Structure formats: structure tokens, C-alpha cells
mmCIF file with all atom_site columns, C-alpha atoms in Angstrom:
data_model
loop_
_atom_site.group_PDB
_atom_site.id
_atom_site.type_symbol
_atom_site.label_atom_id
_atom_site.label_alt_id
_atom_site.label_comp_id
_atom_site.label_asym_id
_atom_site.label_entity_id
_atom_site.label_seq_id
_atom_site.pdbx_PDB_ins_code
_atom_site.Cartn_x
_atom_site.Cartn_y
_atom_site.Cartn_z
_atom_site.occupancy
_atom_site.B_iso_or_equiv
_atom_site.pdbx_formal_charge
_atom_site.auth_seq_id
_atom_site.auth_comp_id
_atom_site.auth_asym_id
_atom_site.auth_atom_id
_atom_site.pdbx_PDB_model_num
ATOM 1   C CA . UNK A 1 1   ? 53.806 47.636 80.669 1.00 0.00 ? 1   UNK A CA 1
ATOM 2   C CA . UNK A 1 2   ? 52.999 44.605 81.087 1.00 0.00 ? 2   UNK A CA 1
ATOM 3   C CA . UNK A 1 3   ? 49.314 43.519 79.682 1.00 0.00 ? 3   UNK A CA 1
ATOM 4   C CA . UNK A 1 4   ? 47.400 41.446 81.897 1.00 0.00 ? 4   UNK A CA 1
ATOM 5   C CA . UNK A 1 5   ? 46.662 37.936 80.600 1.00 0.00 ? 5   UNK A CA 1
ATOM 6   C CA . UNK A 1 6   ? 42.821 37.864 79.674 1.00 0.00 ? 6   UNK A CA 1
ATOM 7   C CA . UNK A 1 7   ? 41.870 34.374 80.988 1.00 0.00 ? 7   UNK A CA 1
ATOM 8   C CA . UNK A 1 8   ? 39.608 34.054 77.734 1.00 0.00 ? 8   UNK A CA 1
ATOM 9   C CA . UNK A 1 9   ? 41.911 34.370 75.869 1.00 0.00 ? 9   UNK A CA 1
ATOM 10  C CA . UNK A 1 10  ? 44.376 31.953 77.815 1.00 0.00 ? 10  UNK A CA 1
ATOM 11  C CA . UNK A 1 11  ? 41.593 29.340 77.356 1.00 0.00 ? 11  UNK A CA 1
ATOM 12  C CA . UNK A 1 12  ? 41.574 29.436 74.637 1.00 0.00 ? 12  UNK A CA 1
ATOM 13  C CA . UNK A 1 13  ? 44.770 29.260 73.415 1.00 0.00 ? 13  UNK A CA 1
ATOM 14  C CA . UNK A 1 14  ? 45.038 26.405 76.035 1.00 0.00 ? 14  UNK A CA 1
ATOM 15  C CA . UNK A 1 15  ? 42.090 24.171 73.877 1.00 0.00 ? 15  UNK A CA 1
ATOM 16  C CA . UNK A 1 16  ? 44.078 25.026 70.571 1.00 0.00 ? 16  UNK A CA 1
ATOM 17  C CA . UNK A 1 17  ? 47.167 24.058 72.252 1.00 0.00 ? 17  UNK A CA 1
ATOM 18  C CA . UNK A 1 18  ? 45.627 20.689 73.918 1.00 0.00 ? 18  UNK A CA 1
ATOM 19  C CA . UNK A 1 19  ? 43.564 19.340 69.664 1.00 0.00 ? 19  UNK A CA 1
ATOM 20  C CA . UNK A 1 20  ? 47.233 19.797 68.443 1.00 0.00 ? 20  UNK A CA 1
ATOM 21  C CA . UNK A 1 21  ? 49.398 18.186 70.582 1.00 0.00 ? 21  UNK A CA 1
ATOM 22  C CA . UNK A 1 22  ? 47.263 15.002 70.158 1.00 0.00 ? 22  UNK A CA 1
ATOM 23  C CA . UNK A 1 23  ? 46.595 14.701 66.839 1.00 0.00 ? 23  UNK A CA 1
ATOM 24  C CA . UNK A 1 24  ? 50.500 14.823 67.509 1.00 0.00 ? 24  UNK A CA 1
ATOM 25  C CA . UNK A 1 25  ? 50.815 12.025 69.922 1.00 0.00 ? 25  UNK A CA 1
ATOM 26  C CA . UNK A 1 26  ? 48.313 9.929  67.742 1.00 0.00 ? 26  UNK A CA 1
ATOM 27  C CA . UNK A 1 27  ? 49.881 10.382 65.193 1.00 0.00 ? 27  UNK A CA 1
ATOM 28  C CA . UNK A 1 28  ? 53.807 10.284 66.426 1.00 0.00 ? 28  UNK A CA 1
ATOM 29  C CA . UNK A 1 29  ? 52.991 8.338  69.708 1.00 0.00 ? 29  UNK A CA 1
ATOM 30  C CA . UNK A 1 30  ? 50.259 6.136  67.903 1.00 0.00 ? 30  UNK A CA 1
ATOM 31  C CA . UNK A 1 31  ? 50.832 6.021  64.214 1.00 0.00 ? 31  UNK A CA 1
ATOM 32  C CA . UNK A 1 32  ? 48.208 7.241  63.493 1.00 0.00 ? 32  UNK A CA 1
ATOM 33  C CA . UNK A 1 33  ? 49.728 8.481  59.791 1.00 0.00 ? 33  UNK A CA 1
ATOM 34  C CA . UNK A 1 34  ? 47.368 11.855 58.943 1.00 0.00 ? 34  UNK A CA 1
ATOM 35  C CA . UNK A 1 35  ? 45.249 11.654 55.804 1.00 0.00 ? 35  UNK A CA 1
ATOM 36  C CA . UNK A 1 36  ? 45.169 15.015 54.296 1.00 0.00 ? 36  UNK A CA 1
ATOM 37  C CA . UNK A 1 37  ? 41.918 16.684 55.428 1.00 0.00 ? 37  UNK A CA 1
ATOM 38  C CA . UNK A 1 38  ? 43.513 15.454 59.357 1.00 0.00 ? 38  UNK A CA 1
ATOM 39  C CA . UNK A 1 39  ? 46.658 17.671 58.444 1.00 0.00 ? 39  UNK A CA 1
ATOM 40  C CA . UNK A 1 40  ? 43.745 21.107 56.941 1.00 0.00 ? 40  UNK A CA 1
ATOM 41  C CA . UNK A 1 41  ? 42.560 20.546 60.544 1.00 0.00 ? 41  UNK A CA 1
ATOM 42  C CA . UNK A 1 42  ? 45.459 21.713 62.473 1.00 0.00 ? 42  UNK A CA 1
ATOM 43  C CA . UNK A 1 43  ? 44.986 25.154 61.054 1.00 0.00 ? 43  UNK A CA 1
ATOM 44  C CA . UNK A 1 44  ? 42.326 26.200 62.829 1.00 0.00 ? 44  UNK A CA 1
ATOM 45  C CA . UNK A 1 45  ? 44.038 25.305 65.896 1.00 0.00 ? 45  UNK A CA 1
ATOM 46  C CA . UNK A 1 46  ? 47.544 27.286 65.049 1.00 0.00 ? 46  UNK A CA 1
ATOM 47  C CA . UNK A 1 47  ? 46.030 30.469 63.869 1.00 0.00 ? 47  UNK A CA 1
ATOM 48  C CA . UNK A 1 48  ? 43.449 30.492 66.882 1.00 0.00 ? 48  UNK A CA 1
ATOM 49  C CA . UNK A 1 49  ? 46.705 30.229 69.876 1.00 0.00 ? 49  UNK A CA 1
ATOM 50  C CA . UNK A 1 50  ? 48.741 32.938 67.092 1.00 0.00 ? 50  UNK A CA 1
ATOM 51  C CA . UNK A 1 51  ? 45.146 35.175 67.090 1.00 0.00 ? 51  UNK A CA 1
ATOM 52  C CA . UNK A 1 52  ? 45.001 35.289 70.614 1.00 0.00 ? 52  UNK A CA 1
ATOM 53  C CA . UNK A 1 53  ? 48.671 35.887 71.355 1.00 0.00 ? 53  UNK A CA 1
ATOM 54  C CA . UNK A 1 54  ? 48.145 38.607 69.091 1.00 0.00 ? 54  UNK A CA 1
ATOM 55  C CA . UNK A 1 55  ? 45.330 39.386 70.897 1.00 0.00 ? 55  UNK A CA 1
ATOM 56  C CA . UNK A 1 56  ? 46.541 40.038 73.679 1.00 0.00 ? 56  UNK A CA 1
ATOM 57  C CA . UNK A 1 57  ? 50.192 41.589 72.528 1.00 0.00 ? 57  UNK A CA 1
ATOM 58  C CA . UNK A 1 58  ? 47.348 44.567 71.441 1.00 0.00 ? 58  UNK A CA 1
ATOM 59  C CA . UNK A 1 59  ? 44.960 44.461 73.835 1.00 0.00 ? 59  UNK A CA 1
ATOM 60  C CA . UNK A 1 60  ? 41.190 43.135 71.885 1.00 0.00 ? 60  UNK A CA 1
ATOM 61  C CA . UNK A 1 61  ? 40.402 40.173 73.536 1.00 0.00 ? 61  UNK A CA 1
ATOM 62  C CA . UNK A 1 62  ? 36.832 40.707 71.693 1.00 0.00 ? 62  UNK A CA 1
ATOM 63  C CA . UNK A 1 63  ? 38.175 41.460 68.270 1.00 0.00 ? 63  UNK A CA 1
ATOM 64  C CA . UNK A 1 64  ? 40.243 38.316 69.414 1.00 0.00 ? 64  UNK A CA 1
ATOM 65  C CA . UNK A 1 65  ? 38.019 35.967 70.580 1.00 0.00 ? 65  UNK A CA 1
ATOM 66  C CA . UNK A 1 66  ? 35.047 37.002 67.892 1.00 0.00 ? 66  UNK A CA 1
ATOM 67  C CA . UNK A 1 67  ? 38.155 35.885 64.684 1.00 0.00 ? 67  UNK A CA 1
ATOM 68  C CA . UNK A 1 68  ? 38.734 32.986 67.081 1.00 0.00 ? 68  UNK A CA 1
ATOM 69  C CA . UNK A 1 69  ? 35.557 32.108 66.325 1.00 0.00 ? 69  UNK A CA 1
ATOM 70  C CA . UNK A 1 70  ? 36.196 31.882 63.095 1.00 0.00 ? 70  UNK A CA 1
ATOM 71  C CA . UNK A 1 71  ? 38.722 30.377 62.265 1.00 0.00 ? 71  UNK A CA 1
ATOM 72  C CA . UNK A 1 72  ? 36.908 27.811 65.850 1.00 0.00 ? 72  UNK A CA 1
ATOM 73  C CA . UNK A 1 73  ? 33.956 27.048 62.614 1.00 0.00 ? 73  UNK A CA 1
ATOM 74  C CA . UNK A 1 74  ? 36.235 26.605 59.439 1.00 0.00 ? 74  UNK A CA 1
ATOM 75  C CA . UNK A 1 75  ? 37.619 23.967 61.688 1.00 0.00 ? 75  UNK A CA 1
ATOM 76  C CA . UNK A 1 76  ? 34.261 22.313 61.626 1.00 0.00 ? 76  UNK A CA 1
ATOM 77  C CA . UNK A 1 77  ? 33.654 23.029 58.649 1.00 0.00 ? 77  UNK A CA 1
ATOM 78  C CA . UNK A 1 78  ? 36.375 20.681 57.913 1.00 0.00 ? 78  UNK A CA 1
ATOM 79  C CA . UNK A 1 79  ? 35.502 17.916 60.308 1.00 0.00 ? 79  UNK A CA 1
ATOM 80  C CA . UNK A 1 80  ? 32.148 18.165 59.046 1.00 0.00 ? 80  UNK A CA 1
ATOM 81  C CA . UNK A 1 81  ? 33.141 17.906 55.829 1.00 0.00 ? 81  UNK A CA 1
ATOM 82  C CA . UNK A 1 82  ? 35.999 15.096 56.709 1.00 0.00 ? 82  UNK A CA 1
ATOM 83  C CA . UNK A 1 83  ? 33.035 13.422 58.371 1.00 0.00 ? 83  UNK A CA 1
ATOM 84  C CA . UNK A 1 84  ? 31.192 13.120 55.608 1.00 0.00 ? 84  UNK A CA 1
ATOM 85  C CA . UNK A 1 85  ? 33.856 11.807 52.524 1.00 0.00 ? 85  UNK A CA 1
ATOM 86  C CA . UNK A 1 86  ? 34.117 9.325  55.559 1.00 0.00 ? 86  UNK A CA 1
ATOM 87  C CA . UNK A 1 87  ? 30.942 7.667  55.303 1.00 0.00 ? 87  UNK A CA 1
ATOM 88  C CA . UNK A 1 88  ? 30.850 7.998  51.356 1.00 0.00 ? 88  UNK A CA 1
ATOM 89  C CA . UNK A 1 89  ? 28.314 10.889 51.276 1.00 0.00 ? 89  UNK A CA 1
ATOM 90  C CA . UNK A 1 90  ? 30.706 12.637 49.769 1.00 0.00 ? 90  UNK A CA 1
ATOM 91  C CA . UNK A 1 91  ? 33.133 11.598 47.168 1.00 0.00 ? 91  UNK A CA 1
ATOM 92  C CA . UNK A 1 92  ? 36.613 12.072 47.243 1.00 0.00 ? 92  UNK A CA 1
ATOM 93  C CA . UNK A 1 93  ? 38.359 14.314 46.875 1.00 0.00 ? 93  UNK A CA 1
ATOM 94  C CA . UNK A 1 94  ? 41.626 14.311 44.688 1.00 0.00 ? 94  UNK A CA 1
ATOM 95  C CA . UNK A 1 95  ? 43.991 15.490 47.395 1.00 0.00 ? 95  UNK A CA 1
ATOM 96  C CA . UNK A 1 96  ? 43.309 12.183 48.801 1.00 0.00 ? 96  UNK A CA 1
ATOM 97  C CA . UNK A 1 97  ? 43.334 10.232 46.101 1.00 0.00 ? 97  UNK A CA 1
ATOM 98  C CA . UNK A 1 98  ? 47.034 8.101  44.391 1.00 0.00 ? 98  UNK A CA 1
ATOM 99  C CA . UNK A 1 99  ? 47.919 10.167 41.663 1.00 0.00 ? 99  UNK A CA 1
ATOM 100 C CA . UNK A 1 100 ? 50.623 9.453  39.353 1.00 0.00 ? 100 UNK A CA 1
ATOM 101 C CA . UNK A 1 101 ? 51.454 6.133  37.262 1.00 0.00 ? 101 UNK A CA 1
ATOM 102 C CA . UNK A 1 102 ? 53.630 3.681  37.720 1.00 0.00 ? 102 UNK A CA 1
ATOM 103 C CA . UNK A 1 103 ? 55.703 1.899  34.585 1.00 0.00 ? 103 UNK A CA 1
ATOM 104 C CA . UNK A 1 104 ? 57.462 -0.884 37.035 1.00 0.00 ? 104 UNK A CA 1
ATOM 105 C CA . UNK A 1 105 ? 56.382 -2.801 39.640 1.00 0.00 ? 105 UNK A CA 1
ATOM 106 C CA . UNK A 1 106 ? 58.830 -0.772 41.601 1.00 0.00 ? 106 UNK A CA 1
ATOM 107 C CA . UNK A 1 107 ? 57.678 2.970  40.482 1.00 0.00 ? 107 UNK A CA 1
ATOM 108 C CA . UNK A 1 108 ? 54.115 0.913  42.616 1.00 0.00 ? 108 UNK A CA 1
ATOM 109 C CA . UNK A 1 109 ? 55.693 0.150  45.352 1.00 0.00 ? 109 UNK A CA 1
ATOM 110 C CA . UNK A 1 110 ? 58.217 4.005  46.009 1.00 0.00 ? 110 UNK A CA 1
ATOM 111 C CA . UNK A 1 111 ? 54.334 5.342  45.585 1.00 0.00 ? 111 UNK A CA 1
ATOM 112 C CA . UNK A 1 112 ? 52.476 3.071  47.556 1.00 0.00 ? 112 UNK A CA 1
ATOM 113 C CA . UNK A 1 113 ? 54.817 3.452  50.347 1.00 0.00 ? 113 UNK A CA 1
ATOM 114 C CA . UNK A 1 114 ? 54.851 7.314  49.995 1.00 0.00 ? 114 UNK A CA 1
ATOM 115 C CA . UNK A 1 115 ? 51.328 7.414  49.066 1.00 0.00 ? 115 UNK A CA 1
ATOM 116 C CA . UNK A 1 116 ? 49.568 9.724  52.640 1.00 0.00 ? 116 UNK A CA 1
ATOM 117 C CA . UNK A 1 117 ? 46.101 7.625  53.936 1.00 0.00 ? 117 UNK A CA 1
ATOM 118 C CA . UNK A 1 118 ? 43.056 7.846  52.615 1.00 0.00 ? 118 UNK A CA 1
ATOM 119 C CA . UNK A 1 119 ? 41.004 10.104 53.407 1.00 0.00 ? 119 UNK A CA 1
ATOM 120 C CA . UNK A 1 120 ? 37.402 7.970  52.903 1.00 0.00 ? 120 UNK A CA 1
ATOM 121 C CA . UNK A 1 121 ? 39.218 4.681  55.783 1.00 0.00 ? 121 UNK A CA 1
ATOM 122 C CA . UNK A 1 122 ? 38.582 5.684  59.122 1.00 0.00 ? 122 UNK A CA 1
ATOM 123 C CA . UNK A 1 123 ? 42.377 4.212  60.772 1.00 0.00 ? 123 UNK A CA 1
ATOM 124 C CA . UNK A 1 124 ? 40.719 4.898  64.718 1.00 0.00 ? 124 UNK A CA 1
ATOM 125 C CA . UNK A 1 125 ? 37.568 5.320  66.525 1.00 0.00 ? 125 UNK A CA 1
ATOM 126 C CA . UNK A 1 126 ? 36.611 6.443  69.747 1.00 0.00 ? 126 UNK A CA 1
ATOM 127 C CA . UNK A 1 127 ? 33.558 5.150  71.872 1.00 0.00 ? 127 UNK A CA 1
ATOM 128 C CA . UNK A 1 128 ? 32.211 4.391  68.009 1.00 0.00 ? 128 UNK A CA 1
ATOM 129 C CA . UNK A 1 129 ? 33.419 7.848  66.565 1.00 0.00 ? 129 UNK A CA 1
ATOM 130 C CA . UNK A 1 130 ? 36.077 8.442  64.077 1.00 0.00 ? 130 UNK A CA 1
ATOM 131 C CA . UNK A 1 131 ? 39.343 11.043 65.015 1.00 0.00 ? 131 UNK A CA 1
ATOM 132 C CA . UNK A 1 132 ? 37.251 13.138 62.645 1.00 0.00 ? 132 UNK A CA 1
ATOM 133 C CA . UNK A 1 133 ? 34.223 12.959 64.605 1.00 0.00 ? 133 UNK A CA 1
ATOM 134 C CA . UNK A 1 134 ? 35.582 13.926 67.676 1.00 0.00 ? 134 UNK A CA 1
ATOM 135 C CA . UNK A 1 135 ? 37.460 16.718 66.060 1.00 0.00 ? 135 UNK A CA 1
ATOM 136 C CA . UNK A 1 136 ? 34.301 18.028 64.501 1.00 0.00 ? 136 UNK A CA 1
ATOM 137 C CA . UNK A 1 137 ? 32.482 17.678 67.618 1.00 0.00 ? 137 UNK A CA 1
ATOM 138 C CA . UNK A 1 138 ? 35.401 19.284 70.036 1.00 0.00 ? 138 UNK A CA 1
ATOM 139 C CA . UNK A 1 139 ? 35.659 22.662 67.019 1.00 0.00 ? 139 UNK A CA 1
ATOM 140 C CA . UNK A 1 140 ? 32.388 23.267 67.843 1.00 0.00 ? 140 UNK A CA 1
ATOM 141 C CA . UNK A 1 141 ? 31.864 22.970 70.918 1.00 0.00 ? 141 UNK A CA 1
ATOM 142 C CA . UNK A 1 142 ? 34.919 25.325 70.652 1.00 0.00 ? 142 UNK A CA 1
ATOM 143 C CA . UNK A 1 143 ? 33.538 27.491 68.608 1.00 0.00 ? 143 UNK A CA 1
ATOM 144 C CA . UNK A 1 144 ? 30.140 27.167 71.802 1.00 0.00 ? 144 UNK A CA 1
ATOM 145 C CA . UNK A 1 145 ? 32.659 28.642 74.022 1.00 0.00 ? 145 UNK A CA 1
ATOM 146 C CA . UNK A 1 146 ? 34.272 31.135 71.950 1.00 0.00 ? 146 UNK A CA 1
ATOM 147 C CA . UNK A 1 147 ? 30.854 32.871 71.299 1.00 0.00 ? 147 UNK A CA 1
ATOM 148 C CA . UNK A 1 148 ? 29.954 32.701 74.482 1.00 0.00 ? 148 UNK A CA 1
ATOM 149 C CA . UNK A 1 149 ? 33.445 33.965 75.707 1.00 0.00 ? 149 UNK A CA 1
ATOM 150 C CA . UNK A 1 150 ? 32.482 37.310 73.422 1.00 0.00 ? 150 UNK A CA 1
ATOM 151 C CA . UNK A 1 151 ? 28.916 37.553 74.434 1.00 0.00 ? 151 UNK A CA 1
ATOM 152 C CA . UNK A 1 152 ? 29.090 37.814 77.944 1.00 0.00 ? 152 UNK A CA 1
ATOM 153 C CA . UNK A 1 153 ? 29.066 40.309 79.861 1.00 0.00 ? 153 UNK A CA 1
ATOM 154 C CA . UNK A 1 154 ? 31.984 41.203 81.944 1.00 0.00 ? 154 UNK A CA 1
ATOM 155 C CA . UNK A 1 155 ? 31.319 41.443 85.612 1.00 0.00 ? 155 UNK A CA 1
ATOM 156 C CA . UNK A 1 156 ? 32.988 44.503 87.218 1.00 0.00 ? 156 UNK A CA 1
ATOM 157 C CA . UNK A 1 157 ? 35.559 42.887 88.463 1.00 0.00 ? 157 UNK A CA 1
ATOM 158 C CA . UNK A 1 158 ? 36.872 42.344 85.298 1.00 0.00 ? 158 UNK A CA 1
ATOM 159 C CA . UNK A 1 159 ? 36.185 45.848 84.169 1.00 0.00 ? 159 UNK A CA 1
ATOM 160 C CA . UNK A 1 160 ? 38.615 47.061 86.245 1.00 0.00 ? 160 UNK A CA 1
ATOM 161 C CA . UNK A 1 161 ? 41.321 44.506 85.773 1.00 0.00 ? 161 UNK A CA 1
ATOM 162 C CA . UNK A 1 162 ? 40.991 45.325 82.200 1.00 0.00 ? 162 UNK A CA 1
ATOM 163 C CA . UNK A 1 163 ? 39.908 48.507 81.768 1.00 0.00 ? 163 UNK A CA 1
ATOM 164 C CA . UNK A 1 164 ? 38.610 49.887 78.017 1.00 0.00 ? 164 UNK A CA 1
ATOM 165 C CA . UNK A 1 165 ? 39.221 46.188 76.602 1.00 0.00 ? 165 UNK A CA 1
ATOM 166 C CA . UNK A 1 166 ? 37.947 45.738 73.556 1.00 0.00 ? 166 UNK A CA 1
#
């Protein structure tokens, strides 16, 4: 039996996919290398997509919205920490700093070329905000949207369309 697609789950999955597509476009087309924290901030969006698909398949939109909201809140938390690193409010984690000791100039050159982008350096701003700050606003907005969707009472038409949806 084909289940109807809950519009709320589709909206959240599409919004999470859009965030990932923008991040990949900035990386691959825009030439902006991601730092380790930029990569960490992508994982919650993957979780939201997978949870929304699983929630649709299982027919559990309310549980799915709650889990998606938690994943988005986690992403907002990661983005907040990343902004704090960029602003110098907290120290740079070891995962964002170069490690290893070079004994020759050639080893040093290889380490520099293989080093990830630094988490404390803003590589690009748009309207005065870093990409981490924009991700914070986006993830926080999606968190609020997911919670609002979760708390919204379904209309009579939706109850007919999604009978017994938990």
C-alpha cells in the first residue's frame, strides 16, 4: 500500500537537502574548502533527510518531526560553537589545528598542503555574516519550523488524508 507523503516531512527533507546542496556547491563550485566543523554541521542535515524518509515509510510523522527538530537543534548548537570559534570566544579545538612535526622542508610543505581549512578563520562572508553564522540562522529557523509543525493540530482535511498518523 502506498502511503501518502506527509507534506511536513517533505518540506523538512527538502530544506535539509537544500542546505547540503548549497554547502557542496560552495565547496566544489565556489572553491571554499570546508573546515572540520563545517563538515560536522552537515551530518545533522543527513539525519533529517533519513529520519523524514523513514518516518514517511513507517507512517510516524509526529515522531519524525520530533527527531528532526532534535537533529536541527544539534546542528544549530554546532553552528553556534563554530561561530564562537570564529569570533575567538572559545579556543580552537585540536581537530581544527595542524598536527604533526615536520623534520624537513618537504614534510612541512606536504603538511601545509594536506591541512584542512582552519575553523577560526572566516573564508567567506555574505551580508556581513560567515557561513557558520548563516548555517546557525538556517538551522535555528528549521528547528522552529519543525517544532511548529509538530505542535500544529492537523485540520479535518489532513486527518482524512492521514488517518491515525502518530
